mmCIF file of C-alpha atoms in Angstrom:
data_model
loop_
_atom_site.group_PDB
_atom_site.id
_atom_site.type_symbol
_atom_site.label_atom_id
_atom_site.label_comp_id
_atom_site.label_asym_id
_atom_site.label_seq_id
_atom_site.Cartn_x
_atom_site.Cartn_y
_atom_site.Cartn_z
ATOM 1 C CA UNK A 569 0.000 0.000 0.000
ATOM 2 C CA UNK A 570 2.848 2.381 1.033
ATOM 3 C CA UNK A 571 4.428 1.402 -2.348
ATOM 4 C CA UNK A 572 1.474 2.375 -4.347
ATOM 5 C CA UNK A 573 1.212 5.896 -2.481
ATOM 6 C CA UNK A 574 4.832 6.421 -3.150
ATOM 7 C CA UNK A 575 4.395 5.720 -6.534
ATOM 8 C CA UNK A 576 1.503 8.311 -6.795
ATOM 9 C CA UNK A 577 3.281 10.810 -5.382
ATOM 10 C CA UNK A 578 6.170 10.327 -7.775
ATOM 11 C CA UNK A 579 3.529 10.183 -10.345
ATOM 12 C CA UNK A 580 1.655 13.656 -9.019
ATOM 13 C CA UNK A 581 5.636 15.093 -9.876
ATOM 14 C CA UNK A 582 6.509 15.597 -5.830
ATOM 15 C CA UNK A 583 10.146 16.408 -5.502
ATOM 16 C CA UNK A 584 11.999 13.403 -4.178
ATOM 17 C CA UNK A 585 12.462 15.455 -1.014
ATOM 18 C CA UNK A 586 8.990 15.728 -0.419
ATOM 19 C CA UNK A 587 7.980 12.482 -1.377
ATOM 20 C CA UNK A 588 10.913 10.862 1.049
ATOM 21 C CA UNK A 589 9.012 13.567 3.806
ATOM 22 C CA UNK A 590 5.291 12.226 3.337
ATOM 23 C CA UNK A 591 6.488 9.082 3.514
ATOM 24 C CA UNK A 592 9.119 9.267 6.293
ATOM 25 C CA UNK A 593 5.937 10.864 8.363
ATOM 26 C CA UNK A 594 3.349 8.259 7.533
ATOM 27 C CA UNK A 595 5.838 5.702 8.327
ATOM 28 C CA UNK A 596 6.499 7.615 11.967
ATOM 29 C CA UNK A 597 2.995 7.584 12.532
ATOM 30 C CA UNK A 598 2.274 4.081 11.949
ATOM 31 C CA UNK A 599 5.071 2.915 13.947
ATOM 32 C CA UNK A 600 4.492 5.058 17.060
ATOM 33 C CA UNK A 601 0.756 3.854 17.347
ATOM 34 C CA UNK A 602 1.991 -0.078 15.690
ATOM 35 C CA UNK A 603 -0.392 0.200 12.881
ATOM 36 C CA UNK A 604 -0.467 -1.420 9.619
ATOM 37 C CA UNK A 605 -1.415 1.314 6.767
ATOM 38 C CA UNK A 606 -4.463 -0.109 6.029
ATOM 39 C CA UNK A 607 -5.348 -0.725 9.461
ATOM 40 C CA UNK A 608 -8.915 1.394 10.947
ATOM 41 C CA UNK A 609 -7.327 4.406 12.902
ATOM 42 C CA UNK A 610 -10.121 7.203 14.022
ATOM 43 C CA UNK A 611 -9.554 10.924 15.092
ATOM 44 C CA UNK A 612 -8.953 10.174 18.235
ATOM 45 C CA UNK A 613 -5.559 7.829 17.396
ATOM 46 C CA UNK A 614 -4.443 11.041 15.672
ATOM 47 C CA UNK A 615 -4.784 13.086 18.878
ATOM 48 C CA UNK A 616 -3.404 10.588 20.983
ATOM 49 C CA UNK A 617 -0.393 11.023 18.666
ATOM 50 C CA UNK A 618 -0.072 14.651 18.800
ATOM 51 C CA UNK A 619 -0.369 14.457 22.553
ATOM 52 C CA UNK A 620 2.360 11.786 22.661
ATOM 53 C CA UNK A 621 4.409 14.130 20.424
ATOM 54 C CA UNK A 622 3.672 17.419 22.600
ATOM 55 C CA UNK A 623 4.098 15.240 25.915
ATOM 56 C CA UNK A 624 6.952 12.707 24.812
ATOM 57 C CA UNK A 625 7.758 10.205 28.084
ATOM 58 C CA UNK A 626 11.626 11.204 26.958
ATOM 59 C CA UNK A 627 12.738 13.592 25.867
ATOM 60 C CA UNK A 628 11.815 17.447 24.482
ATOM 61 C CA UNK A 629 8.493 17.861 22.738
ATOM 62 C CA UNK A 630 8.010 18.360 19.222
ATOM 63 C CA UNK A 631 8.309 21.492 17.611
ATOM 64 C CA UNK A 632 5.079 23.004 16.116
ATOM 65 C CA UNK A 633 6.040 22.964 12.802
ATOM 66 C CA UNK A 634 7.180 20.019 12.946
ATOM 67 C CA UNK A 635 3.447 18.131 14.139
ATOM 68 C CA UNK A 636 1.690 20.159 11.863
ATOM 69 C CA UNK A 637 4.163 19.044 9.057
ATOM 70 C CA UNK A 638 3.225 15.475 9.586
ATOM 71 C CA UNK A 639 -0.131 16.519 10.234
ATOM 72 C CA UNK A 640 0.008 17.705 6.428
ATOM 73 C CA UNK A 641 1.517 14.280 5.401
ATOM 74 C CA UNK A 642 -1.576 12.152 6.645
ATOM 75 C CA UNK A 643 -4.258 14.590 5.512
ATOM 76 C CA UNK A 644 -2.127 13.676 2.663
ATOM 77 C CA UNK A 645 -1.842 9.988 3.050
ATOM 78 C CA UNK A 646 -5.480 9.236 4.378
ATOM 79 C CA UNK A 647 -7.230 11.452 1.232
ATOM 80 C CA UNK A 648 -5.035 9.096 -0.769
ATOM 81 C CA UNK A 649 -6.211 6.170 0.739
ATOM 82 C CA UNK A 650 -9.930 6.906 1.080
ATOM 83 C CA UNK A 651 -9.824 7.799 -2.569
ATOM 84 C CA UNK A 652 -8.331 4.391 -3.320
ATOM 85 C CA UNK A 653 -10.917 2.418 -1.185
ATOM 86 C CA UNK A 654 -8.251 1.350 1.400
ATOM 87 C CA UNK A 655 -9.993 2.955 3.966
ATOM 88 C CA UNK A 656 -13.224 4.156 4.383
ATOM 89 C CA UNK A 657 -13.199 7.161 6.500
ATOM 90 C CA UNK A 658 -10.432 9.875 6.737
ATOM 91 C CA UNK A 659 -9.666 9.942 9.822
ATOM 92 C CA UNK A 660 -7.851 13.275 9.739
ATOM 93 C CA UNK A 661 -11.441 15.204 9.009
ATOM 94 C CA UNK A 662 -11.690 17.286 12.108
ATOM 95 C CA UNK A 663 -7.883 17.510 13.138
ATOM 96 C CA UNK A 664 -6.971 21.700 12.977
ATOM 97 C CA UNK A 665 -3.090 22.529 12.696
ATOM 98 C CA UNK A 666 -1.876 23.560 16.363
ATOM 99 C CA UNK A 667 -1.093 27.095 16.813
ATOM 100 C CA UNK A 668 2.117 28.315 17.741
ATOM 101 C CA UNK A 669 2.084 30.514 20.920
ATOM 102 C CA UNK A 670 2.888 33.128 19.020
ATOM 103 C CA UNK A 671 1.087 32.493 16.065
ATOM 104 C CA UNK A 672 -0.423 35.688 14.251
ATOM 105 C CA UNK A 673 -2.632 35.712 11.411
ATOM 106 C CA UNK A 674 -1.591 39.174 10.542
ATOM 107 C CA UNK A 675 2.169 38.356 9.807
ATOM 108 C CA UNK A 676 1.262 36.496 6.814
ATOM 109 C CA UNK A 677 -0.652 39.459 5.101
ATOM 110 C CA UNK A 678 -2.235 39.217 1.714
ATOM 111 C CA UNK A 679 -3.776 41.461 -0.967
ATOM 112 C CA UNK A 680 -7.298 40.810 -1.944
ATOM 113 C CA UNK A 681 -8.335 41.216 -5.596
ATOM 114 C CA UNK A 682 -10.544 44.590 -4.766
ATOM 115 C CA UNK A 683 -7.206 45.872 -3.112
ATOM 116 C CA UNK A 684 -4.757 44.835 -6.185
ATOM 117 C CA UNK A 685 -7.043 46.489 -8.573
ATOM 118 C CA UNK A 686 -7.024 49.704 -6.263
ATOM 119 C CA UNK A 687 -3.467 49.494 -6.028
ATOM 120 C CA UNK A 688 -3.003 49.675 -10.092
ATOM 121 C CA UNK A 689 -5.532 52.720 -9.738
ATOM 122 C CA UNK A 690 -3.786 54.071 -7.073
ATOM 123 C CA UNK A 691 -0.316 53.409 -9.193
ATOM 124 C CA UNK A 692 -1.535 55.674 -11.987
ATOM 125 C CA UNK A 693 -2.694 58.200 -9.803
ATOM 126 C CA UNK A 694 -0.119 58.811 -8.026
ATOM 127 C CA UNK A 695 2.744 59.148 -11.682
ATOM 128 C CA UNK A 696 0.479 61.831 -12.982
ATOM 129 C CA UNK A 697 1.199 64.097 -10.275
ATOM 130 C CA UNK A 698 4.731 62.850 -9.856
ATOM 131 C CA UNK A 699 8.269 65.612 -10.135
ATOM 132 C CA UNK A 700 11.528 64.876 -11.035
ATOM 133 C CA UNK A 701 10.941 61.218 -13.364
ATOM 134 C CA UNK A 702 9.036 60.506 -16.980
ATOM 135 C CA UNK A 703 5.763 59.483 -14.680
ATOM 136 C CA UNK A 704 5.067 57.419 -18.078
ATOM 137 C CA UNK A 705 9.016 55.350 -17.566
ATOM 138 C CA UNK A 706 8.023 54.912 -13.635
ATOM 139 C CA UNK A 707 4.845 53.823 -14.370
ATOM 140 C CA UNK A 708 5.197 51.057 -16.127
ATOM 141 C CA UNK A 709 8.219 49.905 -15.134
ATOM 142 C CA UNK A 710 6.934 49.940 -11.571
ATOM 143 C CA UNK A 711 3.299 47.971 -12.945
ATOM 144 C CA UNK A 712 5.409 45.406 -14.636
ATOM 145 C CA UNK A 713 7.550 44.869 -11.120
ATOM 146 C CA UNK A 714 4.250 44.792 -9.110
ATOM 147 C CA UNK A 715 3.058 41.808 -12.022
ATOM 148 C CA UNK A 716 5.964 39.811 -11.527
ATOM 149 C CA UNK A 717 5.650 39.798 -7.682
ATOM 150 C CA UNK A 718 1.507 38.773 -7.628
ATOM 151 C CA UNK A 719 1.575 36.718 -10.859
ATOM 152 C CA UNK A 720 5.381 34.712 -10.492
ATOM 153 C CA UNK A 721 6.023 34.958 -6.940
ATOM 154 C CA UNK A 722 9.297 36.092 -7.220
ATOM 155 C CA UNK A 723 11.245 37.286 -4.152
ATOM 156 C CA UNK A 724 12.741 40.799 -4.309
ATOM 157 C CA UNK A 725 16.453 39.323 -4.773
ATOM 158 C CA UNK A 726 15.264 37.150 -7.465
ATOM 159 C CA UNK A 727 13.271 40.363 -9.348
ATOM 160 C CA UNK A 728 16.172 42.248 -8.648
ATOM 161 C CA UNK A 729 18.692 39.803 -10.139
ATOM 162 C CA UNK A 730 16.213 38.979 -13.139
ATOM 163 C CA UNK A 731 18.174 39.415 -16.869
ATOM 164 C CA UNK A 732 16.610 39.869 -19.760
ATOM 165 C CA UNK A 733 17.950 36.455 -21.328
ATOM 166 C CA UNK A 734 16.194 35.029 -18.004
ATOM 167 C CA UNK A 735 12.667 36.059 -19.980
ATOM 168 C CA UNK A 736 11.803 34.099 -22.917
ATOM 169 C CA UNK A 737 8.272 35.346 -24.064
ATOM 170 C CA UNK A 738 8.240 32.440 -26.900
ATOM 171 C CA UNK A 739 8.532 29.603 -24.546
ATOM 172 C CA UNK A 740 5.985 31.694 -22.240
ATOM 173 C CA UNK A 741 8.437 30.587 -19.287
ATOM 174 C CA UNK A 742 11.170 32.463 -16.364
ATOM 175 C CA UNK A 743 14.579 31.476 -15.450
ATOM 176 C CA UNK A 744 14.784 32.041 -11.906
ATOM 177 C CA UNK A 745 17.700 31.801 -9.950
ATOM 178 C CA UNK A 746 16.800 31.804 -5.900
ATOM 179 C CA UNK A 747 17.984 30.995 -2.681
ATOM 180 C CA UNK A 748 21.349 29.064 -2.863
ATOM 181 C CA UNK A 749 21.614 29.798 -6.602
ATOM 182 C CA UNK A 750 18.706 27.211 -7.069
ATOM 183 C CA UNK A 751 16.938 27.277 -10.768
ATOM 184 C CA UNK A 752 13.349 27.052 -11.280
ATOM 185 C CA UNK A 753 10.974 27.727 -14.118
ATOM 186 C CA UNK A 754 8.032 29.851 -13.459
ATOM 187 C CA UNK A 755 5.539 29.271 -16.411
ATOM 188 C CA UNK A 756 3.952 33.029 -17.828
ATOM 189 C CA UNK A 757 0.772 33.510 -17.927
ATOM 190 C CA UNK A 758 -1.166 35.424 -20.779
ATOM 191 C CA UNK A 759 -1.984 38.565 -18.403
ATOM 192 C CA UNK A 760 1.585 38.535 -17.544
ATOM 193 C CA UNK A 761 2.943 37.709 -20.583
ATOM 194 C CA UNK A 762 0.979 41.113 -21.930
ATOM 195 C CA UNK A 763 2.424 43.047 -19.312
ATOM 196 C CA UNK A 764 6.430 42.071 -19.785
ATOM 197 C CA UNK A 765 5.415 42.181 -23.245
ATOM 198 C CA UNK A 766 4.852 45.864 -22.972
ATOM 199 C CA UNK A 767 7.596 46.989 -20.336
ATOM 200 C CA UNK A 768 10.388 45.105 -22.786
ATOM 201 C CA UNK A 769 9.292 47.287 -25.816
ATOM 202 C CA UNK A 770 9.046 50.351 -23.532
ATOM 203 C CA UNK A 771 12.561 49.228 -22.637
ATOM 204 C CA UNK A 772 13.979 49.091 -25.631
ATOM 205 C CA UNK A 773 12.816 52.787 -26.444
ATOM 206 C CA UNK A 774 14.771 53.671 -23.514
ATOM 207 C CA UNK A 775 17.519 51.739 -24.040
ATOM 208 C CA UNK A 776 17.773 54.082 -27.114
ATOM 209 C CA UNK A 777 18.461 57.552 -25.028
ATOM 210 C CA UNK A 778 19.906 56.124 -21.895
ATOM 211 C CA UNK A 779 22.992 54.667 -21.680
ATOM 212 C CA UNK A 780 23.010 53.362 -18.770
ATOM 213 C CA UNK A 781 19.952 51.033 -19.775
ATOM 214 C CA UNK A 782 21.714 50.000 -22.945
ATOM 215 C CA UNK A 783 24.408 48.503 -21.635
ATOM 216 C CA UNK A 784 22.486 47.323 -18.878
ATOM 217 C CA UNK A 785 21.569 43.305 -18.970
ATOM 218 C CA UNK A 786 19.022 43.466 -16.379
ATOM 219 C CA UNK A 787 15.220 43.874 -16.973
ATOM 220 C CA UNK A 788 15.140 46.773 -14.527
ATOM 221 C CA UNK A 789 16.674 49.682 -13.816
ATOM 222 C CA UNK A 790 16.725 52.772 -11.826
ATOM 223 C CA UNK A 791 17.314 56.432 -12.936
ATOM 224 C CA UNK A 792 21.373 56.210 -12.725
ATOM 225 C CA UNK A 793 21.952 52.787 -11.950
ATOM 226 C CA UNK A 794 21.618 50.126 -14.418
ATOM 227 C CA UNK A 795 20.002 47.784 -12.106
ATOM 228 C CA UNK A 796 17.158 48.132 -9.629
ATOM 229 C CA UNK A 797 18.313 47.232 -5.932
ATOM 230 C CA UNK A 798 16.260 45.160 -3.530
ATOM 231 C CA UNK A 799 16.555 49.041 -1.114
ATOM 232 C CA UNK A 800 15.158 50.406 -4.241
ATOM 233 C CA UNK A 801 12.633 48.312 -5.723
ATOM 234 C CA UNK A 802 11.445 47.848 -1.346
ATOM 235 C CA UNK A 803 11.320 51.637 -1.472
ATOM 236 C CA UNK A 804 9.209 51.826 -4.595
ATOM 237 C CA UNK A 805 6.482 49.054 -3.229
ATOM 238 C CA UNK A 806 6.413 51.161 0.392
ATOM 239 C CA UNK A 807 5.630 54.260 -1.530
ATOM 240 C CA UNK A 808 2.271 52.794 -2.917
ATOM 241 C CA UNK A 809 0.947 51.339 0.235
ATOM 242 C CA UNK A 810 -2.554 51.298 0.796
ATOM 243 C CA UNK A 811 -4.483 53.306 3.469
ATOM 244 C CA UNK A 812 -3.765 50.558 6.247
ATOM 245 C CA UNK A 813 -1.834 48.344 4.700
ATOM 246 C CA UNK A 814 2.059 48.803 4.313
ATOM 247 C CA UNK A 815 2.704 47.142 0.882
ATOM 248 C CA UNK A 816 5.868 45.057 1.143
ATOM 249 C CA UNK A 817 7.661 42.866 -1.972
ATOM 250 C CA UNK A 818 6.937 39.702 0.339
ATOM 251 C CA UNK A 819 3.308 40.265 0.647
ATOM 252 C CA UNK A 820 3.079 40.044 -3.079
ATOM 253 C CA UNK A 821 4.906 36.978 -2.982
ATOM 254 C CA UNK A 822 2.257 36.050 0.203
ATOM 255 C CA UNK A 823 -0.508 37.143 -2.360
ATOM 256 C CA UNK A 824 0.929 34.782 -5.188
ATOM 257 C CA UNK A 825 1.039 32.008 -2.956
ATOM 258 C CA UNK A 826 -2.070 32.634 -1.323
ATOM 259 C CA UNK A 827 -3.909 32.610 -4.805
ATOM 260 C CA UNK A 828 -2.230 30.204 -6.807
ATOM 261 C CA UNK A 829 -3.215 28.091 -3.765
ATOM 262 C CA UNK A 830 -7.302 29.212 -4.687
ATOM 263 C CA UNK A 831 -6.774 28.839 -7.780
ATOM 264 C CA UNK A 832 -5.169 25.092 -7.685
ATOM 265 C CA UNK A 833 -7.790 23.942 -5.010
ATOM 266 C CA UNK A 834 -5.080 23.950 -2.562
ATOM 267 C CA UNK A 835 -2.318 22.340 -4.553
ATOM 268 C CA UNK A 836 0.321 22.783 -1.926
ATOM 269 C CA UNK A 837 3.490 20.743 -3.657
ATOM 270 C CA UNK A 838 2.119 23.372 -7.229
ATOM 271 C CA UNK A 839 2.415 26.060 -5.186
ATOM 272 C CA UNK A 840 5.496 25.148 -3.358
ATOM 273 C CA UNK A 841 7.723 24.281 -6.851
ATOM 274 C CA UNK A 842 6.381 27.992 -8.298
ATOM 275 C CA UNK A 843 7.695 29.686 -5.529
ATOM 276 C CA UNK A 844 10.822 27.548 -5.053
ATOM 277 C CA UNK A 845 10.002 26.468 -1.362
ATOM 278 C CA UNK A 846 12.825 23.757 -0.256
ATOM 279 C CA UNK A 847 10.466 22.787 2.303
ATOM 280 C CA UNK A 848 6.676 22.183 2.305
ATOM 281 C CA UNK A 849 6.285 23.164 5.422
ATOM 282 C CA UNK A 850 6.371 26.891 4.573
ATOM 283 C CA UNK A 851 4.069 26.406 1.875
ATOM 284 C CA UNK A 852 1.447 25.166 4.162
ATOM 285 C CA UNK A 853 1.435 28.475 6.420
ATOM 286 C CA UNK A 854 -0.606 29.660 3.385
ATOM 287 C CA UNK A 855 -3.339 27.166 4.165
ATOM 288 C CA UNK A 856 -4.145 29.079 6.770
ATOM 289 C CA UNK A 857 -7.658 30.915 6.202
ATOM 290 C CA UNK A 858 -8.322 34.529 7.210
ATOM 291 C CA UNK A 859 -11.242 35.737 8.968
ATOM 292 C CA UNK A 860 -12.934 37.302 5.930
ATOM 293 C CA UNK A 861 -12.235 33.092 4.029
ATOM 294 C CA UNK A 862 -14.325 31.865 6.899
ATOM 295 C CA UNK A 863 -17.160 34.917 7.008
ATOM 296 C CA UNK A 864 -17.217 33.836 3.222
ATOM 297 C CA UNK A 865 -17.550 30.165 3.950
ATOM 298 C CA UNK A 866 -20.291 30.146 6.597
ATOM 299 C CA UNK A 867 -22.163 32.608 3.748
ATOM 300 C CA UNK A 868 -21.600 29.733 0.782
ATOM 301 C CA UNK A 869 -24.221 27.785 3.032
ATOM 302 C CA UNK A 870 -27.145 26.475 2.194
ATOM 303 C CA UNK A 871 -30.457 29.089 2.198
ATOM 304 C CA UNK A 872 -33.585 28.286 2.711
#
C-alpha cells in the first residue's frame, strides 16, 4: 500500500524530497501507534499522537512545525487512501493545525483582488502628479515589477537579479535563480505575458536615449543605476501602500502564494515548486484561512 502511495506521489511530480518527507511521516505515525497502513485508525488515534508528540515520556516535545508538518503528510496519506478504497473514513477530518504561541494571522498578510485592482488605480494616480521622473518610464516599469511579484512569486532578490535572457516570451516561461543559486521555471501567464510584453518594448525605447539602460543586462533599472536594488525596488512598493496596509515585496509573494493556492484547489506541492520552497512546510502556512475566508464560507451555506 505504502508502495502504491509512493508511486503516486512520484507520479503527481513531488520532488523526491517531499515524497521521502510524506512518507518518512506516515511511516512515523504508523510505527508510534503499531499500525499497519491499512489498518482502521479514528480521530482520536491522531490526537493521541499529537499528545504523545507534545508530551513525549523522553525527551523534548516536538516542535510546532514540525506536528503540523506530519499533520500535512496524513491529511495527505489518508485522502489518498480513502480515494483508493483502502480505507473508508479519513480519519484526519476534524484535526486543525496547532497554533504556535505566538502564532499571528496578521504576519502572513495578503492582498485581496478589490485591493490589487485599487493598487493599479492608485499606481496611476499617483505618476500623474509625480516631479523629477518621466511618470510614463516609472509607471510602467513599476506595474510590470508589481506583475511579476503577484503573478510569479518572485522574491525581491530574485526580481532584482532577473536578466533579460532570463525572460523568454516564446517559450511563455522564467529562469529564476533563488535561494542558494537554485533554478526554477516559473511558467507566464497570458496577463503577464501582456504586461512584460509591454515593459520590454518600452525598454527598448529607452535603451535608445539612456545609456546606462543599454548597456544594462538586467530587466530593470533605476534612474542612474543600471540595475534596480532590492533598497530600491522595497522603497518603490512602500511608496504605494494602501491606506492601512504597508505594501511590502513579500506580501506580493504572500498574495501569489495565497492565490495560486485558490486557484489550484489547494495544490500545496504546485504552489510550493512555483515559488521555489525547499520545504513544504512553509508552503502550508498559506493554508491558513483569514477571517474574511471563513465569514465567506459560513455565507456559501445552504439558504432556505
Amino acid at each position: 500500500m505504502l508502495r502504491e502511495y509512493e508511486d503516486y506521489l512520484r507520479g503527481k511530480g513531488y520532488s523526491p524530497n517531499t515524497v521521502l518527507s510524506y512518507l518518512n511521516d506516515v511511516n512515523q505515525f504508523l510505527k508510534d501507534l503499531n499500525l499497519r497502513p491499512d489498518d482502521y485508525v479514528t480521530s482520536a488515534d491522531i490526537r493521541k499522537w499529537i499528545q504523545q508528540m507534545l508530551h513525549p515520556d523522553e525527551g523534548k516535545p516536538f516542535a510546532v512545525s514540525t506536528i503540523n508538518r506530519r499533520l500535512n503528510a496524513l491529511r495527505n496519506f489518508y485522502g489518498w487512501a480513502v480515494e483508493q478504497g483502502y480505507v473508508e473514513q479519513n480519519p484526519m477530518n476534524g484535526i486543525a493545525d496547532l497554533k504556535t504561541a505566538d502564532e499571528d494571522q496578521e504576519t502572513i498578510m495578503w492582498l485581496t483582488e478589490e485591493e490589487f485592482e485599487d493598487l493599479l488605480h492608485r499606481m496611476r494616480k499617483m505618476l500623474a502628479h509625480s516631479r523629477g521622473v518621466d511618470p510614463e518610464e516609472k509607471y510602467r516599469r513599476d506595474r510590470a515589477i508589481v506583475y511579476l511579484f503577484v503573478y510569479a512569486g518572485l522574491r525581491v532578490e530574485e526580481l532584482s537579479n532577473l536578466k533579460l535572457t532570463d525572460i523568454d516570451l516564446e517559450m511563455k516561461r522564467l529562469r529564476i535563480v533563488g535561494k542558494g543559486m537554485k533554478v526554477r521555471t516559473v511558467p507566464i501567464s497570458n496577463i503577464l505575458l501582456a504586461e512584460l510584453q509591454d515593459w520590454l518594448a518600452f525598454r527598448a525605447e529607452m535603451s535608445k536615449k539612456k545609456p546606462h539602460v543599454a548597456a544594462s543586462p538586467y530587466v530593470f533599472y533605476s534612474q542612474r543605476s543600471p540595475k534596480f536594488s532590492v533598497r530600491g525596488i522595497q522603497r518603490m512598493v512602500e511608496g504605494y501602500s494602501l491606506p492601512g496596509k504597508k505594501l511590502t515585496p513579500h506580501m506580493f509573494r504572500h498574495t501569489f502564494c495565497k492565490w495560486m493556492l485558490k486557484a489550484t484547489n489547494n495544490d500545496i506541492e504546485k504552489v510550493r515548486r512555483l515559488a521555489g520552497h525547499s520545504h513544504i512546510a512553509t508552503t502550508s502556512r498559506y493554508l491558513k484561512d483569514s477571517y474574511s475566508d471563513l465569514a465567506d464560507a459560513v455565507e456559501a451555506l445552504p439558504k432556505f
